[in-house]
XYZ file of C-alpha atoms in Angstrom:
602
model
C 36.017 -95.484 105.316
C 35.273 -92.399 103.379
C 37.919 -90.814 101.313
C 37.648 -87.051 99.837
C 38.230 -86.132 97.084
C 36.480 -82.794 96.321
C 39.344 -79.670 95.403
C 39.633 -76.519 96.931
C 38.425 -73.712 94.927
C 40.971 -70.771 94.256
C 40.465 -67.381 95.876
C 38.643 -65.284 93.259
C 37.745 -68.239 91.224
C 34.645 -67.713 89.311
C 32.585 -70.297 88.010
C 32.406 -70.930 85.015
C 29.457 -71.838 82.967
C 27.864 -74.692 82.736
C 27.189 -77.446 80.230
C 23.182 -76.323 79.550
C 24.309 -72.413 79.616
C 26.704 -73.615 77.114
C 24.660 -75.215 75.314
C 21.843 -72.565 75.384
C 24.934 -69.656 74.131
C 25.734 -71.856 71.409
C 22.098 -72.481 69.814
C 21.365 -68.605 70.538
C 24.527 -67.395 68.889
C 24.105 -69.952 66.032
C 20.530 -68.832 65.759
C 21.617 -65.308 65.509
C 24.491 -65.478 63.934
C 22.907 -67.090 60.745
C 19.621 -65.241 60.711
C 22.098 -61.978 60.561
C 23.837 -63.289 57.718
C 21.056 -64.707 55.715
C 19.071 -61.412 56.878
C 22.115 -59.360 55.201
C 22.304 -61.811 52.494
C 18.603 -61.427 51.426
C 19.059 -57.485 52.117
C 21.609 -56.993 49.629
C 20.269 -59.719 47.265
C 17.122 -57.441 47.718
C 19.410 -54.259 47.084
C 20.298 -55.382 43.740
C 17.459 -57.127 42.598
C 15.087 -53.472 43.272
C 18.635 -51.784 41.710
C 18.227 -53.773 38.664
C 14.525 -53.145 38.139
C 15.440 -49.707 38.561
C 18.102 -49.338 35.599
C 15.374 -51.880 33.831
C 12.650 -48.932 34.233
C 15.290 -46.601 33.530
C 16.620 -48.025 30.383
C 12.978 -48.149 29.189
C 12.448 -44.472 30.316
C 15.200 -43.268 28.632
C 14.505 -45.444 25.081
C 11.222 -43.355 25.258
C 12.588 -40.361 26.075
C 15.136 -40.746 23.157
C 12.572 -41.517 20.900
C 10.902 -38.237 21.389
C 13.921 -36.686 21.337
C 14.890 -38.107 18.043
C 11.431 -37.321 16.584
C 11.964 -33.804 17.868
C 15.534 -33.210 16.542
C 14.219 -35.007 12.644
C 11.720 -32.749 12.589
C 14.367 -29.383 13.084
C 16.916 -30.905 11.019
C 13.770 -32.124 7.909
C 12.918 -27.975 8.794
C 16.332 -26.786 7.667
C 17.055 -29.133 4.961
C 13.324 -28.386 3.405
C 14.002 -24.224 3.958
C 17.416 -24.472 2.047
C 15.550 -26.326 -1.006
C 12.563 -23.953 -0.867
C 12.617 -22.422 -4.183
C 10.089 -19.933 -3.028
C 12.222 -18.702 -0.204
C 14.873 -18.878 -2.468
C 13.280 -16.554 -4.925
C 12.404 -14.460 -2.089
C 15.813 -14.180 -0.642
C 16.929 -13.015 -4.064
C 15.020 -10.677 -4.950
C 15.344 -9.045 -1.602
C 19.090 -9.421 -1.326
C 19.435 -7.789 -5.651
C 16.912 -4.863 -5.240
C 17.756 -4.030 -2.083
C 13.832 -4.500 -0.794
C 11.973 -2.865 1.901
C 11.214 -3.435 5.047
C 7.285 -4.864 4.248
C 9.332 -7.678 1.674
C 11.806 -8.469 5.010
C 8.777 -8.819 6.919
C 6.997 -11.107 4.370
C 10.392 -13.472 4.521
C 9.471 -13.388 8.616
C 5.876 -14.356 8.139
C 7.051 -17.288 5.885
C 9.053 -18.569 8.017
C 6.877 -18.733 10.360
C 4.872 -21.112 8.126
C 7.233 -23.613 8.864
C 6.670 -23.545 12.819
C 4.070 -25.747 13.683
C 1.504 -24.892 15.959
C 2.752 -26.142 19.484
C 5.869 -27.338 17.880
C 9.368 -27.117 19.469
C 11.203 -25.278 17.314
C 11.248 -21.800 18.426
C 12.422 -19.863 16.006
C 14.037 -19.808 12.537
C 16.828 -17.531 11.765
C 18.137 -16.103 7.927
C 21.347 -14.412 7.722
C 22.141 -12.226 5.236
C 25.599 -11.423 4.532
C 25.495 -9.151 1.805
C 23.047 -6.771 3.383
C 24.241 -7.431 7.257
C 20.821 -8.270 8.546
C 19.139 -11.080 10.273
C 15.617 -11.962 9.459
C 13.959 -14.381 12.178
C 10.486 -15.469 12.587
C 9.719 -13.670 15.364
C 6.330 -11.654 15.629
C 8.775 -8.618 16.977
C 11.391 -6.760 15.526
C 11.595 -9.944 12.519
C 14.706 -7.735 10.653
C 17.954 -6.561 12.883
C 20.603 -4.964 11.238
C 23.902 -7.107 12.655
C 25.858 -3.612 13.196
C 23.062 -2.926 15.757
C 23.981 -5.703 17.756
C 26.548 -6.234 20.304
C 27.155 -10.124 20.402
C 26.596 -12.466 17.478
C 28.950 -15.402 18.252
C 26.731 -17.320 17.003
C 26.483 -16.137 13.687
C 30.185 -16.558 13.342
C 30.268 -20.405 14.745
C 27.269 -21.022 12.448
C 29.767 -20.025 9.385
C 32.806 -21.963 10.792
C 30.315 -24.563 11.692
C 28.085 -25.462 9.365
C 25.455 -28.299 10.114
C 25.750 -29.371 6.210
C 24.367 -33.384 6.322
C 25.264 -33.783 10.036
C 22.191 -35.034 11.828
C 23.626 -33.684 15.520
C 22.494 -30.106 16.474
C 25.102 -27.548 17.966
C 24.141 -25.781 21.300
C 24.386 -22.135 21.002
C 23.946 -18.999 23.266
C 20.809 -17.220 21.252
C 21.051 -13.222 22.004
C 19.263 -12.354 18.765
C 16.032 -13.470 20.516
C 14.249 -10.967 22.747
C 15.000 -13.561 25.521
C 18.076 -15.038 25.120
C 18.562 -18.558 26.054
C 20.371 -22.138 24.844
C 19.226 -23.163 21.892
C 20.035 -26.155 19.655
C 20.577 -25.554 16.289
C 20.635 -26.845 12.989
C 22.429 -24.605 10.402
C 22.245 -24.775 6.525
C 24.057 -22.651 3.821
C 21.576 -21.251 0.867
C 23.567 -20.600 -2.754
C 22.581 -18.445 -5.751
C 22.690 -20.129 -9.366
C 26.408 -18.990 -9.241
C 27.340 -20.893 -6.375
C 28.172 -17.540 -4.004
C 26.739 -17.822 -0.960
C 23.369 -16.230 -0.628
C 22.308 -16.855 3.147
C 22.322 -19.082 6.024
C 19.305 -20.726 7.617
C 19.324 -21.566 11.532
C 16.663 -23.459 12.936
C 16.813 -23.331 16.576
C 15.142 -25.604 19.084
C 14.465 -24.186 22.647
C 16.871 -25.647 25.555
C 14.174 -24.887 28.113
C 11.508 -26.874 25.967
C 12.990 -29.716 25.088
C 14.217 -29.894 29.110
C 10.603 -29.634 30.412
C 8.695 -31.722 27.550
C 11.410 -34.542 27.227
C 13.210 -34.941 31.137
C 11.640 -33.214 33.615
C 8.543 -35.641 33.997
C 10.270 -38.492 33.872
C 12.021 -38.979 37.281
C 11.309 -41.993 39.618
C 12.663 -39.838 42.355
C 12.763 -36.215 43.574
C 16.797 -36.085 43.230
C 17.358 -37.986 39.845
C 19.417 -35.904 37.628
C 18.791 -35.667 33.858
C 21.324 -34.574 31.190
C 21.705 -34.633 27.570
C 25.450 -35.033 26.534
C 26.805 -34.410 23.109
C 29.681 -36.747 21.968
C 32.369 -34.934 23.265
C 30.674 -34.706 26.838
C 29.424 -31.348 26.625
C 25.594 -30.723 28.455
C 23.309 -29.702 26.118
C 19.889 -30.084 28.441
C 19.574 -30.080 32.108
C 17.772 -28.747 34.801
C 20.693 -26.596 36.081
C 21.111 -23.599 32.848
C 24.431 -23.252 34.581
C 25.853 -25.984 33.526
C 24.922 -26.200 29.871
C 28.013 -26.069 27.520
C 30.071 -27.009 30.218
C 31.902 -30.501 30.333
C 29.922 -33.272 32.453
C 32.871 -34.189 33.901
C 33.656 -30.973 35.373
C 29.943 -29.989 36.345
C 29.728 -33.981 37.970
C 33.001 -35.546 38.762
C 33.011 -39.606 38.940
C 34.193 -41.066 36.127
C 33.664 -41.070 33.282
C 30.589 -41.465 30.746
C 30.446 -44.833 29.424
C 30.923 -45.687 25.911
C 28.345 -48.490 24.892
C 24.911 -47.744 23.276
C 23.405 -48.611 26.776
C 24.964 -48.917 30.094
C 24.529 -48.699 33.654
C 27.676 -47.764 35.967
C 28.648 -46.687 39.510
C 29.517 -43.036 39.190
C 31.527 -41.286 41.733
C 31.279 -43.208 45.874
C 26.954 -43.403 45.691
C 25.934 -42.563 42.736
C 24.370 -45.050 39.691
C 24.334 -43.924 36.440
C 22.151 -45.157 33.519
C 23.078 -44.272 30.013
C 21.524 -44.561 26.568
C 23.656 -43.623 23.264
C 21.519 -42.079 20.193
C 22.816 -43.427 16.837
C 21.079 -40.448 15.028
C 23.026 -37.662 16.744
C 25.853 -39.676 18.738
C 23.946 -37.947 22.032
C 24.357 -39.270 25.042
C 20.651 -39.586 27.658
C 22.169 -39.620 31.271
C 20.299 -39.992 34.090
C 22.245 -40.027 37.580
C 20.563 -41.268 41.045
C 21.124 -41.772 44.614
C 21.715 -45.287 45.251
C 20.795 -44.614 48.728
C 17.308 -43.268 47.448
C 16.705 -46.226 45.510
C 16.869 -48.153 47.875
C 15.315 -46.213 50.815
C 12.172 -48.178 50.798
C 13.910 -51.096 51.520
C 15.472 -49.992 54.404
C 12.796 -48.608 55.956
C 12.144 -52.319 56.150
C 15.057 -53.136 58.325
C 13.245 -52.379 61.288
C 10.879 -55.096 60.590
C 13.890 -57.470 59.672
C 15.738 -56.639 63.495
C 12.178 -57.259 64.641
C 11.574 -60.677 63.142
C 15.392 -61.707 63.891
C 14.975 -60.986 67.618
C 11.870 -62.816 67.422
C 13.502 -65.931 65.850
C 16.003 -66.019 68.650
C 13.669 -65.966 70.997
C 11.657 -68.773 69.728
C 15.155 -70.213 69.224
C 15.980 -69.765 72.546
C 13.154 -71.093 73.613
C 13.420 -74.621 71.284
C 16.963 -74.654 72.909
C 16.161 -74.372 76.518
C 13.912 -77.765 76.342
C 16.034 -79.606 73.731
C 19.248 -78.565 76.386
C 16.850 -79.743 79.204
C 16.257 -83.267 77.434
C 20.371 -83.028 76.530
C 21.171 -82.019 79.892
C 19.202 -85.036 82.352
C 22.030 -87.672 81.630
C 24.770 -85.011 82.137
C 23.446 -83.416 85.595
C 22.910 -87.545 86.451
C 26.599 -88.015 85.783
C 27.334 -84.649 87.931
C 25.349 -85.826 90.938
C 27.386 -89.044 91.015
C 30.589 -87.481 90.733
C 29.636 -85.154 93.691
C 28.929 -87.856 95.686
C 32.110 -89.612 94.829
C 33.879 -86.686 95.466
C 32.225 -86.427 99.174
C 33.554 -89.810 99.576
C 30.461 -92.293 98.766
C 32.369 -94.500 97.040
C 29.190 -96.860 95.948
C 27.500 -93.865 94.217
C 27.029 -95.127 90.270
C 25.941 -93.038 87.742
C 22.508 -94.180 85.894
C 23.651 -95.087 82.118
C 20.389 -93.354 79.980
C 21.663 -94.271 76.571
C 24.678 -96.169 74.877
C 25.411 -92.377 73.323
C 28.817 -90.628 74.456
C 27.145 -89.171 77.539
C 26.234 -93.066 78.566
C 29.820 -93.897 77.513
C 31.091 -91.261 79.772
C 28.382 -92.568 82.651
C 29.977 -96.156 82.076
C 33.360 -95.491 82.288
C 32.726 -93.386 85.215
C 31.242 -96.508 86.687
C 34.040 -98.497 86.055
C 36.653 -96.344 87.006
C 34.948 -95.596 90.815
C 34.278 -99.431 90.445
C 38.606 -99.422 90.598
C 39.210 -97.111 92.783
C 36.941 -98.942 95.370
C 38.803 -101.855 94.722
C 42.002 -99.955 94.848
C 41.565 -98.162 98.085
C 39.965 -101.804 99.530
C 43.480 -103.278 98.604
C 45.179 -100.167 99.945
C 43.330 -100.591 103.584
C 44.147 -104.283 103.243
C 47.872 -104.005 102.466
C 48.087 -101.574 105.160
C 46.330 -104.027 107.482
C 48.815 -106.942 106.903
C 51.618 -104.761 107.063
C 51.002 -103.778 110.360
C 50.257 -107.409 110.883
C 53.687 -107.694 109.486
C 55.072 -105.325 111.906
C 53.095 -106.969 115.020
C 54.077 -110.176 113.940
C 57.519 -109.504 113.560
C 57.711 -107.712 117.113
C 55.395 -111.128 118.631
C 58.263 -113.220 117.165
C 61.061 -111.362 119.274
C 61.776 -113.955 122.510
C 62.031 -110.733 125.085
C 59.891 -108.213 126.529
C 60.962 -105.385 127.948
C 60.852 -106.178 131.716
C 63.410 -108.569 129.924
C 66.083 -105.699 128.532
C 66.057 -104.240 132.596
C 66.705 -108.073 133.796
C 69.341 -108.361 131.139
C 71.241 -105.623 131.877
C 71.274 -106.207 135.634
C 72.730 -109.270 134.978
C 75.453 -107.611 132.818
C 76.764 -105.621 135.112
C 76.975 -108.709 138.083
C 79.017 -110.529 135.624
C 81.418 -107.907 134.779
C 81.432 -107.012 139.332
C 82.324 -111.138 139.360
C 84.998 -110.681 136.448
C 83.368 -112.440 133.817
C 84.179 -109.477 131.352
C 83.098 -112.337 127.850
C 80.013 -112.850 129.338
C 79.004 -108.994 130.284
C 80.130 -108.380 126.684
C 78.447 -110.797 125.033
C 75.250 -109.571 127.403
C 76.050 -105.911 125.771
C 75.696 -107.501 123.009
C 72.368 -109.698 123.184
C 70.617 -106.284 124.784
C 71.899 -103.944 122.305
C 70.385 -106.461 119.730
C 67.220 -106.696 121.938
C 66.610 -103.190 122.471
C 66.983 -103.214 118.193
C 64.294 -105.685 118.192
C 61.507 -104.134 120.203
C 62.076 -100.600 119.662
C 59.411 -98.681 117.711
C 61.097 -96.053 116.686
C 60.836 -96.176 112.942
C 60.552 -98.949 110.344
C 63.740 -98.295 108.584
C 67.584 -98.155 109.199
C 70.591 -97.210 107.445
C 72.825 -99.810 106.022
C 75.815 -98.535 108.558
C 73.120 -98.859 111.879
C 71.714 -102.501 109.840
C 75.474 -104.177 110.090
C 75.699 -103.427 113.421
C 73.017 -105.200 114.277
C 74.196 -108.016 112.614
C 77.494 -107.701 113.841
C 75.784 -108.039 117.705
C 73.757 -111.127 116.454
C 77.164 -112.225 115.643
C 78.977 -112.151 118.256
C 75.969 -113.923 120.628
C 76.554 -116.994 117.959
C 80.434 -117.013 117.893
C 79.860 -117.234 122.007
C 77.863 -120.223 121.411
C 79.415 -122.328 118.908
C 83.041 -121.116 120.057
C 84.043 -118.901 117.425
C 83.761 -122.008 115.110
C 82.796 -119.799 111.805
C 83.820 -116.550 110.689
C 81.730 -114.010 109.240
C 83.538 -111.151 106.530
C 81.983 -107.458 105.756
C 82.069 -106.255 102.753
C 80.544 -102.937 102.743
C 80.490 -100.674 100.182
C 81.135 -97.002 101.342
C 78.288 -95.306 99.241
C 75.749 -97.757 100.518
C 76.571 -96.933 104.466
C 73.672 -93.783 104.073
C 71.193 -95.539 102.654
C 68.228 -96.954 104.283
C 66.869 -100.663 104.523
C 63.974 -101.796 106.568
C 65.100 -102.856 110.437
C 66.373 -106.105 110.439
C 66.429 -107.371 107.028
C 69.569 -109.069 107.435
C 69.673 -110.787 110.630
C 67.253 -113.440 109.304
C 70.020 -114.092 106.337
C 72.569 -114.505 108.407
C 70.666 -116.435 111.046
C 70.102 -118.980 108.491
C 73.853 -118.926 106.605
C 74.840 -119.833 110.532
C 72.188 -122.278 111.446
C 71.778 -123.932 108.354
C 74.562 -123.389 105.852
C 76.895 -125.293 107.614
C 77.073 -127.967 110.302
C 77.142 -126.320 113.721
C 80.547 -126.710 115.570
C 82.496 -127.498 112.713
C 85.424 -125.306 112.149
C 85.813 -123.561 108.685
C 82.495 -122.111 107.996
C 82.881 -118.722 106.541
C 79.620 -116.193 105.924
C 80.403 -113.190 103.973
C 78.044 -109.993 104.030
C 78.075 -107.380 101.411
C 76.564 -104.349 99.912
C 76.662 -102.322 96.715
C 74.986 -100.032 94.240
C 74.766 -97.913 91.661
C 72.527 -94.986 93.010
C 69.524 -96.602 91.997
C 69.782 -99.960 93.493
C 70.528 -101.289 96.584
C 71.905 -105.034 96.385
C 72.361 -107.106 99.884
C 74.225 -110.422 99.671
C 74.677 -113.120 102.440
C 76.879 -116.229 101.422
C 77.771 -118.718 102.823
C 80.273 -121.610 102.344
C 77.662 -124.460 104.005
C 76.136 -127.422 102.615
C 73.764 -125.731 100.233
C 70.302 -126.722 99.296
C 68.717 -128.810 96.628
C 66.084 -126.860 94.550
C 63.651 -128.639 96.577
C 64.673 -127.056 99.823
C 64.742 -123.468 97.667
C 61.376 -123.670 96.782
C 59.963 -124.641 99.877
C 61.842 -122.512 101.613
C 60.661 -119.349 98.939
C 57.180 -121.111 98.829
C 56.321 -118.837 101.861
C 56.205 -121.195 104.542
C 57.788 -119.715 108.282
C 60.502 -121.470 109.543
C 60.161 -123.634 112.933
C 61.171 -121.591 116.038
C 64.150 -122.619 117.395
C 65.505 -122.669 121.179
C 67.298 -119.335 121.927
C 66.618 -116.018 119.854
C 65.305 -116.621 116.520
C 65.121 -114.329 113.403
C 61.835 -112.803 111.742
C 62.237 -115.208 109.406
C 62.636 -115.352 105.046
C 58.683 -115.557 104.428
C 58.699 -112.278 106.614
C 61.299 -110.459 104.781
C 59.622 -111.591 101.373
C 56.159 -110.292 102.720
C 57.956 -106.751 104.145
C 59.948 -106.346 100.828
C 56.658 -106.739 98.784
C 54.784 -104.172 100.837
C 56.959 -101.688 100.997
C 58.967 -101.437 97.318
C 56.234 -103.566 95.541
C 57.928 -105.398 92.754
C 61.161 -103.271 93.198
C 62.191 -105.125 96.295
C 63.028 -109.151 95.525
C 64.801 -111.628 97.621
C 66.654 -114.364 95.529
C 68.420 -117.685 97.015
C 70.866 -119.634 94.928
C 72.134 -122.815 96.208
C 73.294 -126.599 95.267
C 74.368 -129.262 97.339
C 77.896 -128.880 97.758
C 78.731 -125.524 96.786
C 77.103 -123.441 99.557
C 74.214 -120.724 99.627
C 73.935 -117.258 98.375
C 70.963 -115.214 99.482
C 70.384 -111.618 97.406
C 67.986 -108.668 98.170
C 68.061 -106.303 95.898
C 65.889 -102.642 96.486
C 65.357 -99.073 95.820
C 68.473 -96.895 96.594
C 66.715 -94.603 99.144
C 68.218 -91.950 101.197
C 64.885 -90.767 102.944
C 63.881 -92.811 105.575
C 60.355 -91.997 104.789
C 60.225 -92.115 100.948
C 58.692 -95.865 101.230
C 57.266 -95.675 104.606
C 53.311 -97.303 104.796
């Protein structure tokens, strides 16, 4: 017997994939899941590590570059302070300025000024001003004396007065239109005093913008777009590469933030931008330097290509550790599949080989065990089916009449009733109704209404024989008349309440036959008023033994009903006696309240 068990696919169903695809997704997608992550993790652990060395070199850069710086500006502002307490320019300046002196005494002033420029020095030129007389003596090889009347811009002669340098150790910047090229200059300015204290001139010693820019920052840029400035404490540019922006805020000319205030520092200015800072404590100037982050970078990812290389590489390998690992992983699992295949194809003695005592041989064992049951289950499932239809033939062998028998029967009916012997054709009606109940095949079960009536014919055949000497009493309750009991389960009951409850022929026995229940159970009582039965005669009369035949027709018999109950409600359907000597016999089935005449059909 082969049972299938294999379910129908769904229209459109797709399969799914399976347990080494699975298997083979997860290691690839764990492989390249973390060698993204640790790739990005090393990348930007990579990003700030060459950032760092960057602001590092920077830093360094920029202490040099301060340095020089400082050096440069010491040397202007030693200039001016040494020029104010020259007594030989002083004497100079005095006698010019009291004898109103000529233009070859102006020019000697020039030429010793220019003593104090040193060859291939930065400061570019030194200025005198003159207020009494109006002029301007510079150390210029051309045009060293300008009369300030001549001139149409000298701002800077008037900021130099409301701003003296005195001790301050910072430069100013300063537009310079006195020069024949004017530029940006930085300047330190000192006042010079007679004996009385009036003031005699000023001294400016100016420092080239342009030279400072291209001695001091424009060589020392790690990259092309690095941006140098020199800010003054209030944030003002006083060197860059841009002329355009000097004296303008550094805010306004590169809006970000703004500057920090520590000696040396190293911020993120603006959405890309990194900007390294170093604070002199001379002049309170501020070094900036401001680069691309993206450019500092840049030569690290040029090496992402390699990276996306080497990851898909790694998965590969991966994927190729996986396949046989998922192989080796996958034996006991495709062993397990095969077997269930079979089982489902209905080879019920396929077993699945148990590799290991991991979960996969777990799952192989229990597999085992549970085909193991449902072999055995299905084996007790044939048999039951077997002896119930051994049931049903045996019940059907035990009936007294075949069917040529019913024909006979009712021929003989009808003679009696033609002779007038209207009893006997009834009781006749009677015995054949109850005979065609017996050997009729159509269906196993009845309904309680159709089950009574039967009994009520078996009835009436007995009261013929022993003269109406017992009576029998129905007791049927109406919401039990619909529901359905296996044929004949009854007849035997009352068979025996009649035969052996009480002593044939003797007037007062009484059987009563009842039904209730409360929609989910069915009870069926027979009682009788007999003799009753010691316990012994219960038990071996429950101990499954068949009763005797007797002359005349004969019920299935109790071990029958017991063995019909059991295979067609299981442990739902019982059949109880309770008896004593004395004190009669009560016989109780109690079932499933059914209402579908197939619900517990085999």
């Amino acid at each position: 017997m082969q049972i299938f068990f294999r379910p129908k696919q769904a229209p459109g169903q797709r399969r799914k994939f399976g347990f080494r695809a699975k298997v083979l997704l997860a290691i690839g997608g764990i492989t390249l899941t973390a060698c993204a992550l640790v790739s990005f993790f090393f990348f930007r652990l990579s990003a700030q590590t060459v950032e760092q060395n960057y602001v590092l070199s920077q830093s360094r850069t920029l202490q040099v570059t301060m340095r020089s710086l400082e050096e440069l500006l010491s040397s202007a502002y030693d200039t001016s302070v040494a020029l104010a307490c020259d007594q030989t320019l002083f004497q100079m300046l005095t006698n010019y300025t009291a004898t109103r002196g000529t233009t070859e005494e102006a020019q000697r002033v020039s030429a010793y000024l220019k003593e104090y420029q040193p060859d291939g020095g930065l400061i570019d030129s030194i200025y005198i001003y003159l207020p009494e007389r109006q002029q301007i003596i510079t150390s210029a090889d051309y045009h060293a004396v300008q009369e300030v009347f001549f001139t149409q811009n000298y701002f800077w002669l008037q900021y130099q007065m409301e701003h003296p340098s005195g001790t301050r150790l910072a430069p100013v910047i300063l537009y310079d239109n006195v020069n024949r090229a004017p530029q940006y200059v930085l300047t330190y300015t000192r006042p010079i005093y007679d004996e009385t204290q009036t003031l005699l001139a000023w001294i400016a010693v100016n420092l080239s913008e342009r030279d400072l820019f291209y001695q001091l920052l424009s060589g020392g840029s790690q990259f092309a777009d690095d941006e140098y400035y020199l800010v003054d404490a209030e944030g003002i540019i006083l060197l860059t590469e841009n002329t355009s922006a000097i004296a303008r805020p550094f805010a306004d000319v590169r809006p970000g933030s703004t500057l920090p205030s520590a000696s040396l520092a190293s911020v993120q200015y603006g959405e890309n931008r990194l900007l390294t800072a170093l604070r002199s404590p001379m002049t309170g100037f501020q070094l900036v330097c401001l680069s691309d982050r993206d450019q500092i970078v840049s030569d690290l990812r040029a090496q992402l290509g390699y990276i996306v290389v080497v990851l898909i590489l790694t998965t590969l390998v991966m994927l190729g550790v996986a396949s046989c690992v998922s192989r080796w992983m996958y034996a006991p699992v495709k062993n397990l599949k095969d077997a269930m295949r079979r089982v489902q194809e209905g080879d019920l003695s396929a077993r699945a080989t148990v590799w290991d005592s991991d979960e996969i041989g777990e799952l192989s064992a229990g597999f085992n065990q549970t085909v193991e049951q449902v072999e055995w289950l299905i084996g007790q499932l044939v048999d039951e089916r077997m002896r119930k239809k051994e049931a049903e033939l045996d019940a059907l062998q035990y009936q007294i009449t075949p069917h040529f028998m019913y024909n006979t029967l009712n021929s003989i009916k009808y003679a009696a009733m033609l002779q007038g012997a209207d009893r006997i054709g009834e009781q006749l009606g009677a015995f054949i109704e109850l005979l065609q109940a017996s050997i009729s095949r159509q269906g196993a079960f009845l309904t309680v209404e159709e089950e009574i009536h039967l009994v009520e014919n078996y009835v009436k055949l007995q009261q013929f024989r022993y003269m109406d000497s017992f009576t029998v009493c129905y007791h049927i309750a109406p919401a039990s008349k619909g529901l359905y009991v296996p044929r004949l389960i009854l007849q035997p009951l009352v068979e025996n309440a009649i035969l052996h409850g009480a002593k044939a022929g003797q007037p007062g026995c009484r059987v009563e036959v009842s039904t209730q229940t409360d929609g989910r159970q069915l009870i069926l009582q027979v009682t009788d008023n007999g003799a009753g039965m010691t316990q012994e005669e219960v038990s071996r009369l429950m101990s499954g033994q068949r009763v005797a035949r007797r002359g005349g027709f004969s019920g299935i018999g109790i071990p029958n009903i017991r063995e019909r109950l059991k295979l067609y409600y299981g442990d739902q359907g019982q059949l109880f006696y309770t008896s004593a000597p004395g004190a009669g016999t009560q016989a109780v089935i109690t079932l499933p309240a059914s209402r579908n005449p197939t619900e517990y059909q085999i």
